[in-house]
Short mmCIF file of N, CA and C and ligand atoms in Angstrom, two decimals:
data_model
loop_
_atom_site.label_atom_id
_atom_site.label_comp_id
_atom_site.label_asym_id
_atom_site.label_seq_id
_atom_site.Cartn_x
_atom_site.Cartn_y
_atom_site.Cartn_z
N MET A 1 0.84 -1.20 0.00
CA MET A 1 0.00 0.00 0.00
C MET A 1 0.88 1.26 0.00
N ASN A 2 0.47 2.25 -0.79
CA ASN A 2 1.26 3.47 -0.81
C ASN A 2 1.11 4.24 0.50
N GLN A 3 2.20 4.77 0.96
CA GLN A 3 2.14 5.64 2.14
C GLN A 3 1.49 6.96 1.71
N PRO A 4 0.60 7.54 2.57
CA PRO A 4 0.07 8.86 2.20
C PRO A 4 1.22 9.85 2.10
N ARG A 5 1.12 10.76 1.13
CA ARG A 5 2.17 11.79 1.01
C ARG A 5 2.10 12.76 2.17
N GLU A 6 3.23 13.31 2.51
CA GLU A 6 3.30 14.34 3.57
C GLU A 6 2.51 15.56 3.12
N THR A 7 1.40 15.81 3.80
CA THR A 7 0.58 16.95 3.37
C THR A 7 0.64 18.10 4.38
N THR A 8 1.42 17.92 5.46
CA THR A 8 1.46 18.94 6.49
C THR A 8 2.01 20.24 5.91
N ALA A 9 1.20 21.31 6.01
CA ALA A 9 1.69 22.60 5.53
C ALA A 9 2.72 23.13 6.51
N ARG A 10 3.65 23.90 6.01
CA ARG A 10 4.62 24.53 6.91
C ARG A 10 4.03 25.83 7.44
N ILE A 11 4.29 26.07 8.70
CA ILE A 11 3.78 27.29 9.33
C ILE A 11 4.77 28.42 9.06
N LYS A 12 4.26 29.57 8.65
CA LYS A 12 5.15 30.71 8.38
C LYS A 12 4.92 31.79 9.44
N ILE A 13 6.01 32.21 10.03
CA ILE A 13 5.95 33.26 11.05
C ILE A 13 6.69 34.48 10.52
N ALA A 14 6.01 35.63 10.54
CA ALA A 14 6.64 36.88 10.08
C ALA A 14 7.29 37.60 11.27
N VAL A 15 8.54 37.97 11.10
CA VAL A 15 9.32 38.63 12.16
C VAL A 15 9.99 39.86 11.56
N GLN A 16 10.07 40.93 12.36
CA GLN A 16 10.75 42.16 11.91
C GLN A 16 12.19 41.84 11.53
N LYS A 17 12.62 42.28 10.35
CA LYS A 17 13.96 41.86 9.91
C LYS A 17 15.09 42.58 10.61
N SER A 18 14.86 43.81 11.03
CA SER A 18 15.89 44.44 11.85
C SER A 18 15.23 45.53 12.67
N GLY A 19 15.37 45.44 13.96
CA GLY A 19 14.73 46.41 14.82
C GLY A 19 14.63 45.88 16.23
N ARG A 20 13.85 46.57 17.04
CA ARG A 20 13.84 46.27 18.48
C ARG A 20 13.29 44.88 18.79
N LEU A 21 12.52 44.28 17.85
CA LEU A 21 11.91 42.98 18.17
C LEU A 21 12.70 41.80 17.62
N THR A 22 13.63 42.05 16.71
CA THR A 22 14.25 40.96 15.95
C THR A 22 15.00 39.97 16.84
N GLU A 23 15.96 40.49 17.60
CA GLU A 23 16.82 39.59 18.36
C GLU A 23 16.03 38.80 19.41
N HIS A 24 15.17 39.53 20.15
CA HIS A 24 14.37 38.85 21.19
C HIS A 24 13.47 37.78 20.58
N THR A 25 12.92 38.07 19.42
CA THR A 25 11.98 37.11 18.81
C THR A 25 12.72 35.86 18.34
N MET A 26 13.88 36.06 17.72
CA MET A 26 14.63 34.89 17.25
C MET A 26 15.13 34.07 18.45
N GLU A 27 15.49 34.76 19.53
CA GLU A 27 15.89 34.05 20.76
C GLU A 27 14.72 33.25 21.32
N LEU A 28 13.53 33.87 21.30
CA LEU A 28 12.32 33.20 21.81
C LEU A 28 12.06 31.92 21.01
N LEU A 29 12.16 32.03 19.68
CA LEU A 29 11.91 30.86 18.84
C LEU A 29 12.96 29.77 19.12
N SER A 30 14.19 30.19 19.34
CA SER A 30 15.24 29.21 19.68
C SER A 30 14.93 28.55 21.01
N ARG A 31 14.49 29.37 22.00
CA ARG A 31 14.16 28.79 23.31
C ARG A 31 12.99 27.83 23.22
N CYS A 32 12.11 28.03 22.22
CA CYS A 32 10.98 27.10 22.00
C CYS A 32 11.46 25.82 21.32
N GLY A 33 12.75 25.77 20.99
CA GLY A 33 13.32 24.54 20.43
C GLY A 33 13.49 24.57 18.92
N LEU A 34 13.17 25.69 18.29
CA LEU A 34 13.30 25.75 16.82
C LEU A 34 14.77 25.88 16.42
N ILE A 35 15.19 24.94 15.60
CA ILE A 35 16.54 25.01 15.02
C ILE A 35 16.33 25.41 13.55
N TYR A 36 17.02 26.46 13.12
CA TYR A 36 16.77 26.94 11.76
C TYR A 36 18.06 27.28 11.05
N SER A 37 17.98 27.27 9.74
CA SER A 37 19.12 27.73 8.95
C SER A 37 18.63 28.89 8.09
N ARG A 38 19.52 29.84 7.86
CA ARG A 38 19.12 31.01 7.09
C ARG A 38 19.28 30.77 5.60
N GLY A 39 18.27 31.20 4.84
CA GLY A 39 18.37 31.10 3.39
C GLY A 39 19.47 32.02 2.88
N ARG A 40 19.89 31.78 1.64
CA ARG A 40 21.00 32.58 1.10
C ARG A 40 20.66 34.07 1.06
N ASP A 41 19.37 34.38 0.83
CA ASP A 41 18.98 35.79 0.78
C ASP A 41 18.81 36.39 2.16
N GLN A 42 19.01 35.58 3.22
CA GLN A 42 18.92 36.05 4.61
C GLN A 42 17.50 36.46 5.01
N LEU A 43 16.52 36.26 4.14
CA LEU A 43 15.17 36.74 4.45
C LEU A 43 14.24 35.63 4.94
N ILE A 44 14.66 34.38 4.75
CA ILE A 44 13.86 33.26 5.26
C ILE A 44 14.75 32.38 6.12
N CYS A 45 14.25 32.01 7.30
CA CYS A 45 14.94 31.03 8.14
C CYS A 45 14.12 29.75 8.05
N TYR A 46 14.75 28.68 7.60
CA TYR A 46 14.04 27.42 7.42
C TYR A 46 14.17 26.58 8.68
N GLY A 47 13.04 26.21 9.25
CA GLY A 47 13.06 25.35 10.43
C GLY A 47 13.55 23.97 10.03
N GLU A 48 14.50 23.43 10.80
CA GLU A 48 15.07 22.13 10.45
C GLU A 48 14.41 21.00 11.23
N ASN A 49 13.93 21.31 12.44
CA ASN A 49 13.36 20.24 13.26
C ASN A 49 11.86 20.40 13.48
N MET A 50 11.27 21.44 12.91
CA MET A 50 9.82 21.64 13.00
C MET A 50 9.37 22.21 11.66
N PRO A 51 8.11 21.99 11.28
CA PRO A 51 7.64 22.52 9.98
C PRO A 51 7.28 24.00 10.08
N ILE A 52 8.29 24.79 10.47
CA ILE A 52 8.07 26.23 10.69
C ILE A 52 9.16 27.00 9.95
N ASP A 53 8.76 28.00 9.19
CA ASP A 53 9.73 28.90 8.56
C ASP A 53 9.48 30.31 9.06
N VAL A 54 10.55 31.07 9.17
CA VAL A 54 10.45 32.44 9.65
C VAL A 54 10.78 33.39 8.49
N LEU A 55 9.87 34.30 8.21
CA LEU A 55 10.12 35.30 7.16
C LEU A 55 10.55 36.59 7.83
N LEU A 56 11.69 37.11 7.43
CA LEU A 56 12.19 38.36 8.01
C LEU A 56 11.78 39.51 7.09
N VAL A 57 10.90 40.36 7.59
CA VAL A 57 10.28 41.39 6.75
C VAL A 57 10.23 42.73 7.49
N ARG A 58 9.83 43.77 6.80
CA ARG A 58 9.61 45.07 7.47
C ARG A 58 8.42 44.93 8.40
N ASP A 59 8.54 45.51 9.60
CA ASP A 59 7.46 45.27 10.57
C ASP A 59 6.11 45.83 10.09
N ASP A 60 6.14 46.94 9.34
CA ASP A 60 4.83 47.47 8.93
C ASP A 60 4.16 46.61 7.85
N ASP A 61 4.88 45.65 7.28
CA ASP A 61 4.25 44.74 6.32
C ASP A 61 3.60 43.54 7.01
N ILE A 62 3.88 43.34 8.30
CA ILE A 62 3.45 42.10 8.96
C ILE A 62 1.92 41.95 9.05
N PRO A 63 1.16 43.00 9.45
CA PRO A 63 -0.30 42.79 9.51
C PRO A 63 -0.88 42.36 8.16
N ASP A 64 -0.43 42.97 7.05
CA ASP A 64 -0.94 42.59 5.73
C ASP A 64 -0.58 41.14 5.40
N LEU A 65 0.63 40.74 5.75
CA LEU A 65 1.06 39.37 5.43
C LEU A 65 0.18 38.35 6.15
N VAL A 66 -0.24 38.71 7.38
CA VAL A 66 -1.12 37.80 8.13
C VAL A 66 -2.55 37.92 7.59
N GLN A 67 -2.98 39.17 7.36
CA GLN A 67 -4.34 39.40 6.85
C GLN A 67 -4.53 38.66 5.53
N GLU A 68 -3.50 38.66 4.68
CA GLU A 68 -3.64 38.04 3.36
C GLU A 68 -3.23 36.58 3.36
N ASP A 69 -2.98 36.04 4.56
CA ASP A 69 -2.72 34.61 4.71
C ASP A 69 -1.39 34.16 4.09
N VAL A 70 -0.49 35.10 3.85
CA VAL A 70 0.84 34.73 3.38
C VAL A 70 1.61 34.12 4.55
N CYS A 71 1.36 34.66 5.75
CA CYS A 71 1.97 34.13 6.97
C CYS A 71 0.85 33.73 7.93
N ASP A 72 1.16 32.77 8.78
CA ASP A 72 0.17 32.27 9.74
C ASP A 72 0.19 33.08 11.03
N LEU A 73 1.37 33.59 11.36
CA LEU A 73 1.55 34.31 12.62
C LEU A 73 2.53 35.44 12.37
N GLY A 74 2.41 36.50 13.15
CA GLY A 74 3.39 37.58 13.08
C GLY A 74 3.75 38.01 14.48
N VAL A 75 4.97 38.46 14.65
CA VAL A 75 5.38 39.03 15.94
C VAL A 75 5.65 40.50 15.67
N VAL A 76 4.83 41.36 16.27
CA VAL A 76 4.87 42.76 15.86
C VAL A 76 4.39 43.64 17.01
N GLY A 77 4.80 44.89 16.99
CA GLY A 77 4.40 45.81 18.05
C GLY A 77 2.93 46.21 17.94
N GLN A 78 2.37 46.58 19.09
CA GLN A 78 0.97 47.00 19.10
C GLN A 78 0.78 48.28 18.30
N ASN A 79 1.85 49.08 18.17
CA ASN A 79 1.80 50.28 17.33
C ASN A 79 1.45 49.92 15.89
N ILE A 80 2.07 48.85 15.40
CA ILE A 80 1.85 48.43 14.02
C ILE A 80 0.44 47.85 13.85
N ILE A 81 0.00 47.11 14.86
CA ILE A 81 -1.34 46.51 14.79
C ILE A 81 -2.40 47.62 14.80
N ALA A 82 -2.21 48.60 15.69
CA ALA A 82 -3.20 49.68 15.79
C ALA A 82 -3.27 50.47 14.48
N GLU A 83 -2.10 50.77 13.89
CA GLU A 83 -2.08 51.52 12.63
C GLU A 83 -2.75 50.69 11.52
N ALA A 84 -2.48 49.39 11.49
CA ALA A 84 -3.06 48.53 10.46
C ALA A 84 -4.58 48.42 10.63
N ARG A 85 -5.04 48.30 11.85
CA ARG A 85 -6.50 48.20 12.07
C ARG A 85 -7.20 49.45 11.56
N LEU A 86 -6.61 50.62 11.85
CA LEU A 86 -7.24 51.87 11.39
C LEU A 86 -7.25 51.94 9.87
N GLY A 87 -6.27 51.28 9.23
CA GLY A 87 -6.17 51.30 7.77
C GLY A 87 -7.10 50.33 7.08
N LEU A 88 -7.73 49.45 7.84
CA LEU A 88 -8.60 48.45 7.21
C LEU A 88 -9.92 49.05 6.74
N GLY A 89 -10.27 50.20 7.30
CA GLY A 89 -11.54 50.83 6.92
C GLY A 89 -12.69 49.88 7.21
N ASP A 90 -13.47 49.59 6.17
CA ASP A 90 -14.64 48.72 6.36
C ASP A 90 -14.27 47.24 6.31
N ALA A 91 -13.04 46.94 5.87
CA ALA A 91 -12.64 45.53 5.80
C ALA A 91 -12.54 44.97 7.22
N ILE A 92 -12.83 43.71 7.36
CA ILE A 92 -12.79 43.09 8.69
C ILE A 92 -11.41 42.48 8.89
N ALA A 93 -10.83 42.77 10.05
CA ALA A 93 -9.52 42.19 10.35
C ALA A 93 -9.68 40.68 10.52
N VAL A 94 -8.87 39.92 9.80
CA VAL A 94 -8.94 38.48 10.02
C VAL A 94 -7.81 38.04 10.95
N PHE A 95 -7.03 39.03 11.44
CA PHE A 95 -5.99 38.67 12.41
C PHE A 95 -6.46 39.09 13.80
N ALA A 96 -5.93 38.43 14.78
CA ALA A 96 -6.27 38.74 16.16
C ALA A 96 -4.98 38.67 16.98
N GLU A 97 -4.93 39.44 18.06
CA GLU A 97 -3.77 39.36 18.95
C GLU A 97 -3.95 38.13 19.82
N VAL A 98 -2.97 37.25 19.78
CA VAL A 98 -3.13 36.01 20.56
C VAL A 98 -2.37 36.05 21.88
N THR A 99 -1.29 36.81 21.93
CA THR A 99 -0.56 36.90 23.20
C THR A 99 0.29 38.14 23.21
N THR A 100 0.60 38.60 24.42
CA THR A 100 1.48 39.76 24.58
C THR A 100 2.82 39.26 25.08
N LEU A 101 3.89 39.69 24.43
CA LEU A 101 5.23 39.23 24.83
C LEU A 101 5.88 40.30 25.70
N ASP A 102 6.78 39.86 26.53
CA ASP A 102 7.33 40.77 27.54
C ASP A 102 8.68 41.36 27.10
N TYR A 103 8.73 41.88 25.90
CA TYR A 103 9.95 42.56 25.46
C TYR A 103 9.59 43.63 24.44
N GLY A 104 10.55 44.49 24.16
CA GLY A 104 10.33 45.56 23.17
C GLY A 104 9.41 46.66 23.68
N HIS A 105 9.35 46.79 25.01
CA HIS A 105 8.43 47.80 25.57
C HIS A 105 8.79 49.20 25.09
N CYS A 106 7.80 49.94 24.67
CA CYS A 106 8.00 51.34 24.31
C CYS A 106 6.63 52.00 24.29
N ARG A 107 6.63 53.30 24.10
CA ARG A 107 5.37 54.04 24.08
C ARG A 107 5.39 54.97 22.88
N LEU A 108 4.19 55.38 22.46
CA LEU A 108 4.08 56.31 21.34
C LEU A 108 3.80 57.68 21.94
N SER A 109 4.72 58.61 21.71
CA SER A 109 4.60 59.93 22.36
C SER A 109 4.78 61.05 21.35
N PHE A 110 4.22 62.21 21.69
CA PHE A 110 4.55 63.41 20.95
C PHE A 110 5.91 63.90 21.44
N GLY A 111 6.64 64.53 20.55
CA GLY A 111 7.90 65.17 20.92
C GLY A 111 7.90 66.56 20.32
N VAL A 112 8.27 67.53 21.14
CA VAL A 112 8.28 68.92 20.64
C VAL A 112 9.66 69.52 20.87
N PRO A 113 10.07 70.48 20.01
CA PRO A 113 11.36 71.13 20.20
C PRO A 113 11.43 71.76 21.59
N SER A 114 12.61 71.69 22.22
CA SER A 114 12.71 72.13 23.61
C SER A 114 12.32 73.59 23.79
N GLN A 115 12.48 74.40 22.74
CA GLN A 115 12.13 75.82 22.89
C GLN A 115 10.65 76.11 22.66
N MET A 116 9.89 75.08 22.25
CA MET A 116 8.46 75.32 21.97
C MET A 116 7.67 75.36 23.28
N GLN A 117 6.77 76.33 23.35
CA GLN A 117 5.88 76.43 24.51
C GLN A 117 4.87 75.29 24.40
N TYR A 118 4.86 74.39 25.37
CA TYR A 118 3.94 73.25 25.29
C TYR A 118 3.19 73.13 26.61
N ASP A 119 1.88 73.31 26.54
CA ASP A 119 1.05 73.22 27.75
C ASP A 119 0.02 72.11 27.63
N GLY A 120 0.39 71.04 26.96
CA GLY A 120 -0.57 69.96 26.78
C GLY A 120 -0.94 69.83 25.31
N PRO A 121 -1.66 68.75 24.97
CA PRO A 121 -1.96 68.45 23.57
C PRO A 121 -2.60 69.60 22.80
N ALA A 122 -3.36 70.48 23.49
CA ALA A 122 -4.00 71.60 22.78
C ALA A 122 -2.96 72.49 22.12
N SER A 123 -1.72 72.49 22.65
CA SER A 123 -0.65 73.31 22.04
C SER A 123 -0.28 72.81 20.65
N LEU A 124 -0.73 71.62 20.29
CA LEU A 124 -0.40 71.07 18.96
C LEU A 124 -1.33 71.62 17.87
N ALA A 125 -2.36 72.35 18.26
CA ALA A 125 -3.30 72.90 17.27
C ALA A 125 -2.55 73.79 16.29
N GLY A 126 -2.80 73.57 15.00
CA GLY A 126 -2.19 74.39 13.96
C GLY A 126 -0.76 74.00 13.61
N THR A 127 -0.23 72.94 14.24
CA THR A 127 1.15 72.52 13.94
C THR A 127 1.14 71.44 12.86
N ARG A 128 2.36 71.15 12.37
CA ARG A 128 2.56 70.00 11.47
C ARG A 128 3.26 68.93 12.31
N ILE A 129 2.71 67.74 12.33
CA ILE A 129 3.25 66.68 13.18
C ILE A 129 3.77 65.55 12.29
N ALA A 130 5.06 65.26 12.37
CA ALA A 130 5.65 64.18 11.57
C ALA A 130 5.53 62.86 12.32
N THR A 131 5.17 61.81 11.60
CA THR A 131 5.02 60.51 12.25
C THR A 131 5.02 59.38 11.23
N SER A 132 5.35 58.19 11.69
CA SER A 132 5.20 56.99 10.86
C SER A 132 3.85 56.32 11.15
N TYR A 133 3.07 56.95 12.03
CA TYR A 133 1.77 56.38 12.42
C TYR A 133 0.66 57.38 12.13
N PRO A 134 0.48 57.75 10.84
CA PRO A 134 -0.45 58.83 10.51
C PRO A 134 -1.88 58.56 10.94
N ARG A 135 -2.30 57.30 10.87
CA ARG A 135 -3.72 57.02 11.22
C ARG A 135 -3.93 57.10 12.72
N ILE A 136 -2.98 56.60 13.49
CA ILE A 136 -3.13 56.67 14.95
C ILE A 136 -3.15 58.13 15.39
N VAL A 137 -2.24 58.92 14.80
CA VAL A 137 -2.15 60.33 15.22
C VAL A 137 -3.40 61.09 14.78
N ALA A 138 -3.85 60.87 13.53
CA ALA A 138 -5.05 61.56 13.05
C ALA A 138 -6.26 61.16 13.91
N ASP A 139 -6.33 59.90 14.26
CA ASP A 139 -7.45 59.42 15.08
C ASP A 139 -7.42 60.09 16.46
N TYR A 140 -6.21 60.15 17.04
CA TYR A 140 -6.08 60.80 18.36
C TYR A 140 -6.49 62.27 18.29
N LEU A 141 -5.98 62.97 17.26
CA LEU A 141 -6.26 64.41 17.14
C LEU A 141 -7.76 64.65 16.95
N ALA A 142 -8.39 63.80 16.13
CA ALA A 142 -9.83 63.96 15.89
C ALA A 142 -10.61 63.76 17.19
N ARG A 143 -10.23 62.73 17.95
CA ARG A 143 -10.93 62.47 19.22
C ARG A 143 -10.73 63.61 20.21
N ALA A 144 -9.51 64.20 20.16
CA ALA A 144 -9.20 65.28 21.10
C ALA A 144 -9.70 66.63 20.60
N GLY A 145 -10.23 66.66 19.37
CA GLY A 145 -10.73 67.91 18.81
C GLY A 145 -9.62 68.90 18.51
N ILE A 146 -8.45 68.37 18.13
CA ILE A 146 -7.30 69.25 17.82
C ILE A 146 -7.08 69.23 16.31
N GLU A 147 -7.03 70.41 15.70
CA GLU A 147 -6.76 70.46 14.26
C GLU A 147 -5.29 70.69 14.03
N ALA A 148 -4.65 69.72 13.42
CA ALA A 148 -3.22 69.82 13.11
C ALA A 148 -2.97 69.02 11.84
N GLU A 149 -1.84 69.30 11.19
CA GLU A 149 -1.52 68.59 9.95
C GLU A 149 -0.61 67.41 10.27
N VAL A 150 -0.96 66.25 9.76
CA VAL A 150 -0.14 65.06 9.98
C VAL A 150 0.74 64.85 8.75
N VAL A 151 2.05 64.79 8.96
CA VAL A 151 3.00 64.63 7.86
C VAL A 151 3.62 63.23 8.00
N GLU A 152 3.40 62.39 6.98
CA GLU A 152 3.87 61.01 7.10
C GLU A 152 5.35 60.87 6.74
N PHE A 153 6.10 60.25 7.63
CA PHE A 153 7.51 59.92 7.41
C PHE A 153 7.63 58.41 7.58
N SER A 154 8.40 57.76 6.70
CA SER A 154 8.52 56.31 6.89
C SER A 154 9.63 55.96 7.88
N GLY A 155 10.50 56.89 8.18
CA GLY A 155 11.54 56.64 9.18
C GLY A 155 12.23 57.96 9.49
N ALA A 156 13.16 57.93 10.45
CA ALA A 156 13.92 59.12 10.82
C ALA A 156 13.01 60.32 11.10
N VAL A 157 11.90 60.03 11.76
CA VAL A 157 10.91 61.06 12.08
C VAL A 157 11.53 62.18 12.91
N GLU A 158 12.47 61.80 13.77
CA GLU A 158 13.02 62.76 14.72
C GLU A 158 13.80 63.90 14.08
N ILE A 159 14.19 63.73 12.81
CA ILE A 159 14.91 64.85 12.18
C ILE A 159 13.97 65.84 11.48
N ALA A 160 12.67 65.51 11.41
CA ALA A 160 11.71 66.37 10.68
C ALA A 160 11.70 67.81 11.20
N PRO A 161 11.67 68.05 12.54
CA PRO A 161 11.63 69.46 12.98
C PRO A 161 12.88 70.23 12.58
N SER A 162 14.07 69.60 12.69
CA SER A 162 15.28 70.36 12.35
C SER A 162 15.39 70.60 10.85
N LEU A 163 14.71 69.77 10.05
CA LEU A 163 14.69 70.00 8.60
C LEU A 163 13.63 71.02 8.21
N GLY A 164 12.84 71.46 9.18
CA GLY A 164 11.77 72.40 8.88
C GLY A 164 10.56 71.74 8.25
N ARG A 165 10.49 70.42 8.31
CA ARG A 165 9.36 69.71 7.68
C ARG A 165 8.18 69.54 8.63
N ALA A 166 8.42 69.77 9.92
CA ALA A 166 7.35 69.61 10.91
C ALA A 166 7.67 70.45 12.13
N ASP A 167 6.64 70.69 12.94
CA ASP A 167 6.83 71.46 14.18
C ASP A 167 6.99 70.53 15.37
N ALA A 168 6.47 69.32 15.23
CA ALA A 168 6.50 68.35 16.32
C ALA A 168 6.52 66.96 15.70
N ILE A 169 6.74 65.94 16.53
CA ILE A 169 6.70 64.57 16.01
C ILE A 169 5.83 63.71 16.91
N CYS A 170 5.48 62.54 16.40
CA CYS A 170 4.88 61.52 17.25
C CYS A 170 5.58 60.22 16.88
N ASP A 171 6.30 59.64 17.84
CA ASP A 171 7.12 58.48 17.51
C ASP A 171 7.26 57.59 18.74
N LEU A 172 7.80 56.40 18.51
CA LEU A 172 8.05 55.49 19.62
C LEU A 172 9.17 56.02 20.49
N VAL A 173 9.01 55.85 21.78
CA VAL A 173 10.06 56.22 22.73
C VAL A 173 10.28 55.04 23.66
N SER A 174 11.55 54.72 23.86
CA SER A 174 11.86 53.68 24.83
C SER A 174 12.74 54.30 25.90
N SER A 175 14.02 54.46 25.61
CA SER A 175 14.91 55.10 26.60
C SER A 175 14.76 56.62 26.57
N GLY A 176 14.28 57.16 25.48
CA GLY A 176 14.17 58.62 25.33
C GLY A 176 15.42 59.23 24.70
N ALA A 177 16.44 58.39 24.46
CA ALA A 177 17.72 58.91 23.95
C ALA A 177 17.57 59.56 22.57
N THR A 178 16.75 58.98 21.72
CA THR A 178 16.61 59.52 20.35
C THR A 178 16.01 60.93 20.39
N MET A 179 14.96 61.10 21.16
CA MET A 179 14.35 62.44 21.24
C MET A 179 15.36 63.43 21.83
N ARG A 180 16.02 63.04 22.91
CA ARG A 180 16.98 63.96 23.54
C ARG A 180 18.07 64.36 22.56
N ALA A 181 18.56 63.37 21.80
CA ALA A 181 19.66 63.64 20.85
C ALA A 181 19.24 64.64 19.79
N HIS A 182 17.93 64.78 19.58
CA HIS A 182 17.45 65.72 18.55
C HIS A 182 16.80 66.94 19.19
N ASP A 183 17.13 67.18 20.45
CA ASP A 183 16.64 68.36 21.17
C ASP A 183 15.11 68.43 21.19
N LEU A 184 14.51 67.25 21.32
CA LEU A 184 13.04 67.18 21.41
C LEU A 184 12.68 66.76 22.83
N VAL A 185 11.58 67.28 23.30
CA VAL A 185 11.09 66.93 24.64
C VAL A 185 9.85 66.06 24.48
N GLU A 186 9.84 64.94 25.19
CA GLU A 186 8.68 64.06 25.11
C GLU A 186 7.50 64.76 25.79
N ALA A 187 6.39 64.87 25.06
CA ALA A 187 5.26 65.63 25.60
C ALA A 187 4.29 64.70 26.32
C1 PRP B 1 12.10 53.79 17.49
C2 PRP B 1 11.82 55.25 17.28
C3 PRP B 1 13.11 55.92 17.64
C4 PRP B 1 13.68 54.98 18.69
C5 PRP B 1 13.38 55.50 20.08
O1 PRP B 1 12.65 53.27 16.35
O2 PRP B 1 11.44 55.51 15.93
O3 PRP B 1 13.97 55.97 16.51
O4 PRP B 1 13.03 53.72 18.56
O5 PRP B 1 14.01 54.71 21.07
P1 PRP B 1 14.77 55.39 22.28
O6 PRP B 1 13.76 56.23 23.02
O7 PRP B 1 15.26 54.24 23.13
O8 PRP B 1 15.89 56.20 21.72
P2 PRP B 1 12.75 51.69 16.13
O9 PRP B 1 14.13 51.25 16.43
O10 PRP B 1 11.65 50.99 16.84
O11 PRP B 1 12.55 51.53 14.60
P3 PRP B 1 11.85 52.49 13.54
O12 PRP B 1 12.82 53.63 13.36
O13 PRP B 1 11.68 51.59 12.37
O14 PRP B 1 10.56 52.95 14.15
ZN1 ZN B 2 13.09 54.96 14.67
#
């Protein structure tokens, strides 16, 4: 009798390719017992002892990869999930948060130039705010009844005020070193 063919699908996990979550996530997978080898392009890690492959991608692509069923699971910050949910519009999210991991802690904060008079979020009215999270910021401003212009930056948001492209920023803060280095005060 013929043996049934191996039909087990391989599980694909999307992981940020370089950033605050990468090292901890790969360590976590190793601690779970996954032994993997890296593909020549360095973008896929093939599981050798489990039917699991890890795709190393930009973190902002992870919700779409899961939503579109390219990957089964993603490890990503709540900032990215919140921005992606707001971008779905009327579409229904087919992804769900299954667990919270205890690493990569950070917060999303406004940052203003140290010389700017800031007396709370109302001071942002009429400003241009640079961010990689335009939907989260626009949603916050609308809820707070603050009219300001949101300027989308895909990275290096903290240099926007010194380039004259924005008056303030909204970005992730962990140690606060990045904002301080750019003479910005976390609001
Ligand atoms: C975030 C953020 C700042 C930095 C802040 O970037 O954009 O650049 O971390 O951290 P700090 O307060 O400890 O200085 P991240 O490395 O998450 O990647 P990103 O630039 O892709 O957002
Ligand atoms: Zn950054």
